Coordinates of C-alpha atoms in Angstrom, one line a residue:
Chain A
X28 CA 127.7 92.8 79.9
X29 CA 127.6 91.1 83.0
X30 CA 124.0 91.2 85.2
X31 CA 125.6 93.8 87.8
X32 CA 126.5 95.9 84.8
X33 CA 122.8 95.8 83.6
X34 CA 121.5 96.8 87.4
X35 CA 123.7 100.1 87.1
X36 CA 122.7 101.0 83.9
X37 CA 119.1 100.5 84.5
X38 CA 119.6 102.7 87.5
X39 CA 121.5 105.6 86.0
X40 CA 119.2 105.9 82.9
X41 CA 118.4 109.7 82.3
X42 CA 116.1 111.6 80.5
X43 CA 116.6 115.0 78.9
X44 CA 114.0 117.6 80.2
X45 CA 113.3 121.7 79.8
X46 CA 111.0 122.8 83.0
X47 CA 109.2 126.5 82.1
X48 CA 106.2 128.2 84.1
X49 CA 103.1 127.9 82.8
X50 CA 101.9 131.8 81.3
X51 CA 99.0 131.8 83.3
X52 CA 100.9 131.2 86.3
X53 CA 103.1 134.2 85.8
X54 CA 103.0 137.4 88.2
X55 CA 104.0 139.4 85.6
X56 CA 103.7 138.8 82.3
X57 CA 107.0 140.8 81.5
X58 CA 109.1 139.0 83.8
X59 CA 109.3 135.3 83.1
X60 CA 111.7 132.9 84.6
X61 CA 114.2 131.7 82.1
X62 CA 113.6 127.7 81.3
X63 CA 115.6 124.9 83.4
X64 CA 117.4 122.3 81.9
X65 CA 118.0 118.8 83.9
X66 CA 118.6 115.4 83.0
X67 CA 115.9 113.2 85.3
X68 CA 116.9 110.2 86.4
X69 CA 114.7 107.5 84.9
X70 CA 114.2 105.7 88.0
X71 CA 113.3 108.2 90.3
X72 CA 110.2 110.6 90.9
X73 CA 109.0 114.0 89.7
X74 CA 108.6 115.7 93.0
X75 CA 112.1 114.1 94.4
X76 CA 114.1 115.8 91.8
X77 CA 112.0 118.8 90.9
X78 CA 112.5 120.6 94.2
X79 CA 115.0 123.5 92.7
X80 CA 112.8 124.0 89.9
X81 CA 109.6 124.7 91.9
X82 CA 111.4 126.4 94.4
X83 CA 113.0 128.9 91.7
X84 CA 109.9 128.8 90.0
X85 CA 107.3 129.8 92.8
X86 CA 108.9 133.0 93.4
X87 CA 107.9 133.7 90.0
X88 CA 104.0 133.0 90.6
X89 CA 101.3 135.2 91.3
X90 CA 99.7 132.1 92.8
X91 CA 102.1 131.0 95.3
X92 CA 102.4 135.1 96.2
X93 CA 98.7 135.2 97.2
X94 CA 98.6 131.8 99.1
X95 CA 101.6 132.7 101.3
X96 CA 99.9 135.9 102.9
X97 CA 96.6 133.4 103.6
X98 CA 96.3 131.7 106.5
X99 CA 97.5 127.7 105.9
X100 CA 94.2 125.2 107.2
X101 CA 95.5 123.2 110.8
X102 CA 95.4 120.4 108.6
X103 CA 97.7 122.2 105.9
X104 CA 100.2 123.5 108.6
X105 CA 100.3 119.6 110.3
X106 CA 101.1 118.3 107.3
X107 CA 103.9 120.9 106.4
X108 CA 105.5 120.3 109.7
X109 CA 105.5 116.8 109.2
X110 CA 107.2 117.5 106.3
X111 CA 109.8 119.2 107.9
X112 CA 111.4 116.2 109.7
X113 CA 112.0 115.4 105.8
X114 CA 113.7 118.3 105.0
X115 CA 116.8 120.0 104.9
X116 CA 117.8 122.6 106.6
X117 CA 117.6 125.1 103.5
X118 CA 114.7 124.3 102.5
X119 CA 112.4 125.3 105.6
X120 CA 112.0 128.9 104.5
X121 CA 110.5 127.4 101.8
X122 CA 107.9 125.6 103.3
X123 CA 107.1 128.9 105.1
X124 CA 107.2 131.4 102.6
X125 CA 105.9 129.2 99.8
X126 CA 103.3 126.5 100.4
X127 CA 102.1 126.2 97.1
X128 CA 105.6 124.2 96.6
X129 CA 103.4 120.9 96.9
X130 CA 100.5 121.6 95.0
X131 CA 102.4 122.1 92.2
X132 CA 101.8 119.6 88.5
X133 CA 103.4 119.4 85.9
X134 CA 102.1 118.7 82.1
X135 CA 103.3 117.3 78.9
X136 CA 101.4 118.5 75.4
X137 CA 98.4 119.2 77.7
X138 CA 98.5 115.9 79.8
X139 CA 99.2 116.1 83.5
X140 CA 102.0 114.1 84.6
X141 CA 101.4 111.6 86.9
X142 CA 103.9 112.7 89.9
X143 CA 103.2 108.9 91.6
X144 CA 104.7 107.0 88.2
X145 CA 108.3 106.6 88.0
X146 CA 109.9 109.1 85.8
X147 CA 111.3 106.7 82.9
X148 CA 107.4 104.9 83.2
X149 CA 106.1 108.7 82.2
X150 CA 108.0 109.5 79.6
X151 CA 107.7 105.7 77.5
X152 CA 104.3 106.6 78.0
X153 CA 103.6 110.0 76.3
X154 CA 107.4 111.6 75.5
X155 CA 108.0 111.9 71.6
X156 CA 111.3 111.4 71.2
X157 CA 112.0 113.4 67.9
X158 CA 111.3 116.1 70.3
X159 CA 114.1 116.1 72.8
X160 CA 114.2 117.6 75.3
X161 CA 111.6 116.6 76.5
X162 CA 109.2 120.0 77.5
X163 CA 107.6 120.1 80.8
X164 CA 105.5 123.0 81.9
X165 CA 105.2 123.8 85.4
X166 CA 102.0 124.8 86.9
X167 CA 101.0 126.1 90.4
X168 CA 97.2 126.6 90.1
X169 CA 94.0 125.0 88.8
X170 CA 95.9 121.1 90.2
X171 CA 93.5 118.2 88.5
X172 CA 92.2 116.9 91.4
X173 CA 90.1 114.3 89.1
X174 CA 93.5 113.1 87.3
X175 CA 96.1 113.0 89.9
X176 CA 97.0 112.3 93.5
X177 CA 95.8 114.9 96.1
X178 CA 98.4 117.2 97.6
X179 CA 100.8 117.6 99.2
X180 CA 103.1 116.8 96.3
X181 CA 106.0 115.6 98.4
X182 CA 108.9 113.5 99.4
X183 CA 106.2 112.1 102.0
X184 CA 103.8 111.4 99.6
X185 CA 106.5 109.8 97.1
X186 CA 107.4 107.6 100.4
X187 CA 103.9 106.2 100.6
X188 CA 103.2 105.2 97.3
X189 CA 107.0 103.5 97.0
X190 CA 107.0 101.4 100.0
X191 CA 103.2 100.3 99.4
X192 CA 104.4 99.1 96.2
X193 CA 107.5 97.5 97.3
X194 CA 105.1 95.7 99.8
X195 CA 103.0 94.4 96.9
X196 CA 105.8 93.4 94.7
X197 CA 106.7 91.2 97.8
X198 CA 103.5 89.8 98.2
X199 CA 103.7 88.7 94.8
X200 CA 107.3 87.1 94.8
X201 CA 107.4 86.3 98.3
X202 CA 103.8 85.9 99.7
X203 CA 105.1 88.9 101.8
X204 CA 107.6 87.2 103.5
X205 CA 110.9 89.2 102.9
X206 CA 109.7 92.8 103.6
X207 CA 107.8 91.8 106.5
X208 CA 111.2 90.0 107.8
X209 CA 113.5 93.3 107.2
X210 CA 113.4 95.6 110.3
X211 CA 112.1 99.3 109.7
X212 CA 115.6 100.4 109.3
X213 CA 115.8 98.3 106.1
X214 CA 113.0 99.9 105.0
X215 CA 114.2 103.5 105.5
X216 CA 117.6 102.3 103.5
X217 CA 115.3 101.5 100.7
X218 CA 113.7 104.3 100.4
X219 CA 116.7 106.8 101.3
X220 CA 118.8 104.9 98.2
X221 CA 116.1 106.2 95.8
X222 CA 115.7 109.6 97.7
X223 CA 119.3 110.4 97.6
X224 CA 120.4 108.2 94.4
X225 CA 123.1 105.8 95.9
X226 CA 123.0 102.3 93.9
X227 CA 124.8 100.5 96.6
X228 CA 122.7 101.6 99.8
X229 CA 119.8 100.8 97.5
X230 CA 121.0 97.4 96.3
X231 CA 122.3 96.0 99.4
X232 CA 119.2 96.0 100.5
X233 CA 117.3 95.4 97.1
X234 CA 118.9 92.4 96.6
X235 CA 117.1 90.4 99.2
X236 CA 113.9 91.3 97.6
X237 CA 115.5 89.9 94.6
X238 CA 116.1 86.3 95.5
X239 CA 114.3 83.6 94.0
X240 CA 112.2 81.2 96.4
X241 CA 114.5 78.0 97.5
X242 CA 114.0 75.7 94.8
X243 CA 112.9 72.6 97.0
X244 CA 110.6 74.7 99.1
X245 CA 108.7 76.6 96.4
X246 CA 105.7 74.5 96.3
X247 CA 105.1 74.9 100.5
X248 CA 102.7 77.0 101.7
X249 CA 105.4 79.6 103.2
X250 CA 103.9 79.8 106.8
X251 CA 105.7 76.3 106.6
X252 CA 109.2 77.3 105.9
X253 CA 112.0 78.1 108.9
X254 CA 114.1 81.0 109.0
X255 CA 117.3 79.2 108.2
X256 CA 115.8 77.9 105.1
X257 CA 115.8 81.2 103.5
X258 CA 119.4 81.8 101.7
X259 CA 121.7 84.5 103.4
X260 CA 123.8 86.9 101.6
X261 CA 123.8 85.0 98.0
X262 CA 125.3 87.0 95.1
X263 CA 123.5 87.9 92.3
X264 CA 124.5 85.2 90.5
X265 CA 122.0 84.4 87.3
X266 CA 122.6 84.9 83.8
X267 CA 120.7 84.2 81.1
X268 CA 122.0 80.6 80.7
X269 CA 121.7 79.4 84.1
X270 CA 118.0 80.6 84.0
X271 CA 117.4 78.4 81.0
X272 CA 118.2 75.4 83.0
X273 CA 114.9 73.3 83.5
X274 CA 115.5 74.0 87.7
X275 CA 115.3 77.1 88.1
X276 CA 114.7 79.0 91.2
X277 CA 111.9 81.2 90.9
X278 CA 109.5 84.1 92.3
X279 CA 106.0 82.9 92.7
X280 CA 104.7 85.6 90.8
X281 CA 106.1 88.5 88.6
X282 CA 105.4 91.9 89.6
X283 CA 104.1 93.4 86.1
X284 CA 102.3 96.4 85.0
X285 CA 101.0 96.9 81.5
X286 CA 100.5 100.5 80.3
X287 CA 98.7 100.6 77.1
X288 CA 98.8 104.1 75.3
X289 CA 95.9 105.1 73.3
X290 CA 96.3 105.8 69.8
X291 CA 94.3 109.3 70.5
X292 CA 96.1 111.8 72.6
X293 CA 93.2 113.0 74.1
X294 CA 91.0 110.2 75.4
X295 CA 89.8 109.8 78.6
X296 CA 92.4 108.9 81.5
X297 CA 93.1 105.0 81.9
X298 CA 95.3 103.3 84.6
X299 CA 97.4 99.6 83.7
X300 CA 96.3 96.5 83.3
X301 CA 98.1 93.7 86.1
X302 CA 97.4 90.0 86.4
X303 CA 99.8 87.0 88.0
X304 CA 101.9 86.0 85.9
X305 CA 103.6 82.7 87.2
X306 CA 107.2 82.8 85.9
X307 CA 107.3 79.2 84.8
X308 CA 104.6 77.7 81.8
X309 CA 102.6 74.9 82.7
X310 CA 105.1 72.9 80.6
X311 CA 107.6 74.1 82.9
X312 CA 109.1 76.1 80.5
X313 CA 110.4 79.7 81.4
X314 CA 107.2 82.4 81.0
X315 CA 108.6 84.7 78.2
X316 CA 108.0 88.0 77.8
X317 CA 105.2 87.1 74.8
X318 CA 104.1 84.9 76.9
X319 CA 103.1 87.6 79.3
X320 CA 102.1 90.2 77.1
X321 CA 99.2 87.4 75.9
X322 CA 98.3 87.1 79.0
X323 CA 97.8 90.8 80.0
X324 CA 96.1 91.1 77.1
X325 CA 93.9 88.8 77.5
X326 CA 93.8 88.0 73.8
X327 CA 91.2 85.9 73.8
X328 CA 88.9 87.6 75.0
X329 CA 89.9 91.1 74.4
X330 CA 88.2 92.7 71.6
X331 CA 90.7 95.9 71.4
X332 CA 92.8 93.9 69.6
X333 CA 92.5 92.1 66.6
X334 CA 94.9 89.5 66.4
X335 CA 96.0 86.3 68.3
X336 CA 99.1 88.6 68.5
X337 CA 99.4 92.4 69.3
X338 CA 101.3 93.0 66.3
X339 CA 100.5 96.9 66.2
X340 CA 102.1 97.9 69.6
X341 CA 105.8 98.3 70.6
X342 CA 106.2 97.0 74.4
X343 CA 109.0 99.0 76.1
X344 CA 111.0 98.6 79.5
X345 CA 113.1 102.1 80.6
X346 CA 112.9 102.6 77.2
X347 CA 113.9 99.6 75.4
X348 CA 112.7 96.9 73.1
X349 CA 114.1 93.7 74.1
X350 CA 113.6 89.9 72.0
X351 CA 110.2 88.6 72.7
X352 CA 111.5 85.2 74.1
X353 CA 113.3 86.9 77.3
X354 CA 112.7 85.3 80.4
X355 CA 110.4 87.2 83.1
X356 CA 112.2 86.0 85.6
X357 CA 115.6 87.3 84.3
X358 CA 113.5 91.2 83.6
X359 CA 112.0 90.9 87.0
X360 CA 115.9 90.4 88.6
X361 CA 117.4 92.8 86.2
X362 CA 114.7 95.4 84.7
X363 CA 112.2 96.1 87.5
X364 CA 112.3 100.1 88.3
X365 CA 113.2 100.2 92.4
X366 CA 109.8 99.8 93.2
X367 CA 110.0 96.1 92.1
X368 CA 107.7 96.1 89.6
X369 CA 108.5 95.6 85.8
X370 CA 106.3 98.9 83.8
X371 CA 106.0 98.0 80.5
X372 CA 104.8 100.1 78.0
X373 CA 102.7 99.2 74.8
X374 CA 102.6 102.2 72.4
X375 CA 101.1 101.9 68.9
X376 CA 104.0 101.3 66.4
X377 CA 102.1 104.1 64.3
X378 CA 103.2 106.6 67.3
X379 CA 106.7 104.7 68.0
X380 CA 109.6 107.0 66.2
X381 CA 112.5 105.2 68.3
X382 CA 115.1 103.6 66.4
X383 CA 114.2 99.8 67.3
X384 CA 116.8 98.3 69.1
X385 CA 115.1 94.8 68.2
X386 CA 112.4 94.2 65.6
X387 CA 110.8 91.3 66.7
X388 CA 109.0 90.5 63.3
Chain B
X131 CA 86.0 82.9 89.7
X132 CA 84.7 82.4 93.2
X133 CA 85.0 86.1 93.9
X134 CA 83.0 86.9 90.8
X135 CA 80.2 84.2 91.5
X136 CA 79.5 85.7 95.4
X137 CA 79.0 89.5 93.9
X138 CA 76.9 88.3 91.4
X139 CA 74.9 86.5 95.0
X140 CA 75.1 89.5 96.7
X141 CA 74.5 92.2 94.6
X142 CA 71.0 90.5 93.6
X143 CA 69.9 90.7 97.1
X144 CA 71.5 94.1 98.0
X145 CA 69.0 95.6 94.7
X146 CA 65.9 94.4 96.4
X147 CA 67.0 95.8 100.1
X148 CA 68.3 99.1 98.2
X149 CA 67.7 102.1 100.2
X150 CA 66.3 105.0 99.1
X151 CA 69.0 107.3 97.2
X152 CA 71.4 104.7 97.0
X153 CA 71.9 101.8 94.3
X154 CA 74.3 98.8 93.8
X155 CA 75.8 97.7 90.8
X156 CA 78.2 95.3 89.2
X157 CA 80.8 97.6 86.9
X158 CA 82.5 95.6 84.0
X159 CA 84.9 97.0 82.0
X160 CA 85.6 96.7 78.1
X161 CA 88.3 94.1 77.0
X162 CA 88.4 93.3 80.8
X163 CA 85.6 90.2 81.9
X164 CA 87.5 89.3 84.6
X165 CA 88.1 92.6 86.0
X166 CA 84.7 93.0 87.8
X167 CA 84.0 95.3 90.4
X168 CA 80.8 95.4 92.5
X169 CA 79.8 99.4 93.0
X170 CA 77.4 101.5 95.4
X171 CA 76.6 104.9 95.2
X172 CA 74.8 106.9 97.3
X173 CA 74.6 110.4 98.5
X174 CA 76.1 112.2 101.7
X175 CA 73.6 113.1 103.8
X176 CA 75.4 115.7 105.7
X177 CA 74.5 115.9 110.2
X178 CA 73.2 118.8 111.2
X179 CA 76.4 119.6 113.5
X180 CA 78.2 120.1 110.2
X181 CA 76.4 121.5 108.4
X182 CA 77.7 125.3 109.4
X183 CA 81.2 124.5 108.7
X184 CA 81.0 122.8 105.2
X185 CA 78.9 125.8 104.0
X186 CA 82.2 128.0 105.0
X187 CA 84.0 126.3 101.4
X188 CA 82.5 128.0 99.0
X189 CA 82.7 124.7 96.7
X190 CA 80.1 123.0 98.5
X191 CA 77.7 125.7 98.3
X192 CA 74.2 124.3 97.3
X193 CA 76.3 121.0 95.9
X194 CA 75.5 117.8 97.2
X195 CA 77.9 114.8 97.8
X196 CA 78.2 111.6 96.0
X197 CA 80.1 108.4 97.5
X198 CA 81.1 105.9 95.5
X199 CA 82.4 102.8 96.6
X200 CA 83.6 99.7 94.8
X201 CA 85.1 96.7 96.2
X202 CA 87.8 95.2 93.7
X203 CA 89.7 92.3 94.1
X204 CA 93.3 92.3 94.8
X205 CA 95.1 89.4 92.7
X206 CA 98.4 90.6 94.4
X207 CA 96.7 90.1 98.1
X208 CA 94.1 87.8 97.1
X209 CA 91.7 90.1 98.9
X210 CA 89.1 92.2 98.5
X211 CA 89.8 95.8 98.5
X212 CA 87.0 99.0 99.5
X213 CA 87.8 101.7 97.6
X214 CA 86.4 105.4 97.9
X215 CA 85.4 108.3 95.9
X216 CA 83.8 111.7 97.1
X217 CA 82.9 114.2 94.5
X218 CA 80.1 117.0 94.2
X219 CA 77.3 116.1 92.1
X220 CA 78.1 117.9 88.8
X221 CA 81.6 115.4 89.1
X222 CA 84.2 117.5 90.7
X223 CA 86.4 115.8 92.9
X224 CA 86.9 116.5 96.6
X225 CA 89.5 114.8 97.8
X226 CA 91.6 117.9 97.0
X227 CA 89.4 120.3 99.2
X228 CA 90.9 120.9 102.5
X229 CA 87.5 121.4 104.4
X230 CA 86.1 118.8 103.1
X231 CA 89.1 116.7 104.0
X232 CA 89.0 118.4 107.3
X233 CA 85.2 116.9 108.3
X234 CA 86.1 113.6 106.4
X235 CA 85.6 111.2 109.3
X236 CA 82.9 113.6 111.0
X237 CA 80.7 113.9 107.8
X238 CA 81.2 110.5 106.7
X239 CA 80.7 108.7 110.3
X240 CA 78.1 109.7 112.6
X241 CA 80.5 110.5 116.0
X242 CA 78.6 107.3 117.4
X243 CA 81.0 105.0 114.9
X244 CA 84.5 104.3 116.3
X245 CA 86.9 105.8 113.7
X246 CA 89.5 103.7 112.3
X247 CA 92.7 105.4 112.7
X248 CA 93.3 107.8 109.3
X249 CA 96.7 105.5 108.3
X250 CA 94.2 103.0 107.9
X251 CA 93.5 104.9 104.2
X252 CA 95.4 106.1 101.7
X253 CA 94.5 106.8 98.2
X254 CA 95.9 105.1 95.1
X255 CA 94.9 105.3 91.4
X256 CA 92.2 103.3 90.4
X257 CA 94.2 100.8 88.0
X258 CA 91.5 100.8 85.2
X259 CA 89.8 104.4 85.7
X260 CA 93.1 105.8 86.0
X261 CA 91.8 108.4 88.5
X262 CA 92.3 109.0 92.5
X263 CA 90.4 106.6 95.2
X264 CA 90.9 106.1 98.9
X265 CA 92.2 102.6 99.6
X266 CA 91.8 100.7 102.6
X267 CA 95.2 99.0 102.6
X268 CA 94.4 95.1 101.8
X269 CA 97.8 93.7 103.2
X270 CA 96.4 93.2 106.1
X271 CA 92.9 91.6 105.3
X272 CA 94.0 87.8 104.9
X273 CA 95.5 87.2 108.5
X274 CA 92.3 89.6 109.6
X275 CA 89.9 87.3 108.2
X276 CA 91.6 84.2 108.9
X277 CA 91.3 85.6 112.5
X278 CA 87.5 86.2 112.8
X279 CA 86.8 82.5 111.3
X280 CA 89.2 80.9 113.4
X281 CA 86.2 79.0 114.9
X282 CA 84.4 77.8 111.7
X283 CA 86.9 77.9 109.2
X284 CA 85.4 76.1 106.8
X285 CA 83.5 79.2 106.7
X286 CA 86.4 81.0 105.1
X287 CA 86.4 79.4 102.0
X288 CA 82.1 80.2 101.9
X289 CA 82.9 83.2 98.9
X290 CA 79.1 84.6 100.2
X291 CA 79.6 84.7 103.6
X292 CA 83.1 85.4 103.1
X293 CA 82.2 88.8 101.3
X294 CA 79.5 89.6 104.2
X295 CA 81.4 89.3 107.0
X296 CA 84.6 91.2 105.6
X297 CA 81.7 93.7 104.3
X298 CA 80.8 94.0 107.8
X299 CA 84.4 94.4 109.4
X300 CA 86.3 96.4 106.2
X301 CA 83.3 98.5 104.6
X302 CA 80.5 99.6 107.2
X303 CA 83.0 101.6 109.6
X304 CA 83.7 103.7 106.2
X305 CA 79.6 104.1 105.6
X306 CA 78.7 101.0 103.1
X307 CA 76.1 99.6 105.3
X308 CA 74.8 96.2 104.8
X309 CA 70.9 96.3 104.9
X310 CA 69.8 93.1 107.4
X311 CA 67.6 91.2 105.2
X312 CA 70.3 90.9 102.6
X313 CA 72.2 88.9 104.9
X314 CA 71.1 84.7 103.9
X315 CA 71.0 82.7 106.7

């Protein structure tokens, strides 16, 4: 499988879902919407592919019945009409005759979903997957204001978060240099590949963000560096050998997030754990990804786990095990969701019932 | 390590200048020593020219206001970072309550303060508490503070006064106030 191959996969990964209303959202208890079944793409967001479902749904709520006859806040109606230079044309007499459509949540085995987290990142997290499809209930009242994002649940909102974390992900790599050199029109490419699924508008534009500092260069301060030092319009051209040569060109950081899940369904909410993680060893070896696991766990230090090692935990990446010694540098190019950063998951083997596609022991 | 050291400064003098109401503290967090984040709390002390309107949302009847505020560092920006929390004083959080987001900038900062403009804040999720806080963006705080110690910049790489002057540009126009005598000179 050649890397490009790897890139489309990643991107068309899908998860199976069921949507149903929530009972105590119902307007009549007698007449409940049948369930929706959709296959989510892993990559993408909740409120970006939901839309159908909450708009079918929320003719079915007593909630969203009794908010439409109230009068919408200034600051409610400001931000719906902002919304509006977002939406299609069919969809405006939903914005009208529904507003509850962004203050919607959604909930897994009595655990909001985090609607900021990338679909594929929720589901490693807390999806079981001896029980596919995967059940989502839909709720439209009572939104946990202490466990998720405020309102409005939205393609704006979704916009936000993504860019600020493309932005990071380049301050990591790039010291901010690449996304502060693309014009706004690059930006709005990113952001309409995800929106509207298109892996080429997407990558054209991704893979920029993508290349590795100049190898003789990486060690200046980047102020330093002129314009037509930076390579143009390079393929994609590693592979796993070519990364295992001793001069290799490299980010200056890997953008990394480390989601541990708790053994205990119902403890209290957590966030990730990120720290830099340089994508060479001080030896000058490639960083693996044990190498980076011990350093987001601290090990050392830590005393959650036990172990010089964190033998009881499976780490996953869209849903996949992959051999302890893999480069970062190769999952940063290949495995990083759109937003640039690589989510890894660590669930307790004890509460892992994938088949393993490797066993690292 | 620098970072960590010039909280540990400041917060010992910030305890003695405390307020009334309000406190300072350093927060750790288990199985995370390097993740330390230096914490004030105090509550809302609502002006009398608001008063009418917040009692209109029934939520904030006979509730006061807490504000938290923690300054974290960013490893990604190499920055500091103000982060904000609002919630009622049984815990609930108001960042969802549309009057209260309504007088945000009113209640927070007396009308004398010079608003930052609202994209200046957007809220994120707290990567360790896992919950909602407003976030003054940090990508810009480097070339702001390289800016203001243009003329003494060995003064940039002073952690202490480092943290007090970007405490005076970044946190007071969003209500963390510096008392004067905590300032060394």
């Amino acid at each position: 499988m050649t890397d490009s191959n790897i890139l489309k996969r990643v991107w068309e990964g899908k998860v199976p879902a069921c949507f149903t209303l929530a009972l105590e959202d119902l307007a009549h208890e007698d007449h409940a919407p049948p369930p929706i079944y959709m296959f989510l793409p892993r990559v993408s967001y909740f409120p970006l592919v939901t839309e159908k479902v909450i708009r079918q749904f929320s003719q079915f709520s007593e909630c969203a019945l009794k908010t439409a006859s109230k009068d919408m806040t200034s600051e409610t109606r400001g931000k719906l009409e902002h919304e509006m230079q977002y939406a299609q044309s069919d969809q405006i007499d939903t914005f009208k005759q529904h507003p509850l459509v962004h203050e919607f949540w959604l909930e897994y085995a009595h655990q909001p979903l985090k609607w900021h987290y990338p679909i594929g990142l929720v589901f490693d997290m807390c999806a079981n997957t001896m029980d596919i499809p995967w059940k989502i209930t839909v709720h439209f009242s009572n939104y946990p204001t202490d466990l998720l994002l405020s309102p409005p649940v939205s393609r704006l909102a979704v916009e936000t978060h993504f860019l600020s974390m493309i932005k990071e992900a380049d301050a990591l790599k790039h010291r901010s240099y690449v996304i502060n050199q693309m014009q706004a029109r690059d930006h709005r490419q990113l952001w309409n590949g995800l929106l509207h699924f298109r892996y080429d508008q997407f990558w054209s534009i991704n893979s920029k963000l993508m290349e590795p500092l100049p190898q003789n260069t990486k060690d200046l301060p980047l102020e330093e560096m002129s314009a037509s030092e930076i390579p143009e319009n390079k393929p994609l051209s590693s592979s796993l050998d070519n990364i295992s040569s001793s001069k290799c060109r490299t980010f200056r950081y890997i953008p990394c997030r480390l989601y541990c899940v708790s053994e205990n369904p119902s403890s209290t909410p957590s966030g990730f754990i990120q720290k830099l993680i340089r994508p060479l060893n001080d030896d000058g070896s490639l960083t693996s990804l044990q190498d980076a696991i011990e350093i987001l766990f601290h090990t050392n230090k830590n005393p959650l786990v036990q172990n010089t090692e964190p033998k009881g935990y499976l780490f996953f990446i869209h849903g996949i095990t992959l051999p302890h010694e893999t480069p970062m540098q190769w999952i940063s190019e290949h495995l990083s969701y759109p937003d640039n950063f690589v989510h890894i998951v660590a669930r307790p083997q004890s509460h892992s019932h994938r088949i393993k596609i490797y066993d690292p022991s | 390590m620098a970072y960590k050291d010039a909280i540990q400064i400041l917060k010992n003098n910030l305890i003695c200048d405390c307020d009334s109401g309000g406190e300072w503290f350093i927060d750790e967090f288990v199985g995370y020593p390097d993740e330390l984040e230096m914490v004030y709390r105090k509550p809302i002390l609502l002006g009398e020219s608001n008063t009418s309107r917040l009692l209109t949302s029934e939520s904030l009847l006979s509730d006061e206001i807490l504000a938290e505020y923690r300054i974290v560092f960013s490893h990604s920006y190499q920055v500091p970072v103000l982060l904000m929390r609002f919630q009622t004083k049984s815990g609930r959080s108001l960042h969802h309550d549309k009057l209260w987001s309504e007088n945000f900038r009113s209640s927070v900062f007396p009308l004398s303060e010079v608003p930052l403009p609202l994209h200046a804040l957007s809220e994120i999720e707290h990567p360790h508490l896992g919950i909602p806080f407003y976030e003054f963006h940090p990508c810009k705080t480097a070339d702001l503070m390289r800016e203001v110690f243009y003329s003494q910049p060995t003064q940039l790489n002073n952690p202490v006064k480092y943290m007090i002057m970007w405490l005076s540009l970044i946190a007071s126009p969003f209500g963390l106030h510096l008392p004067q005598k905590s300032i060394p000179t």
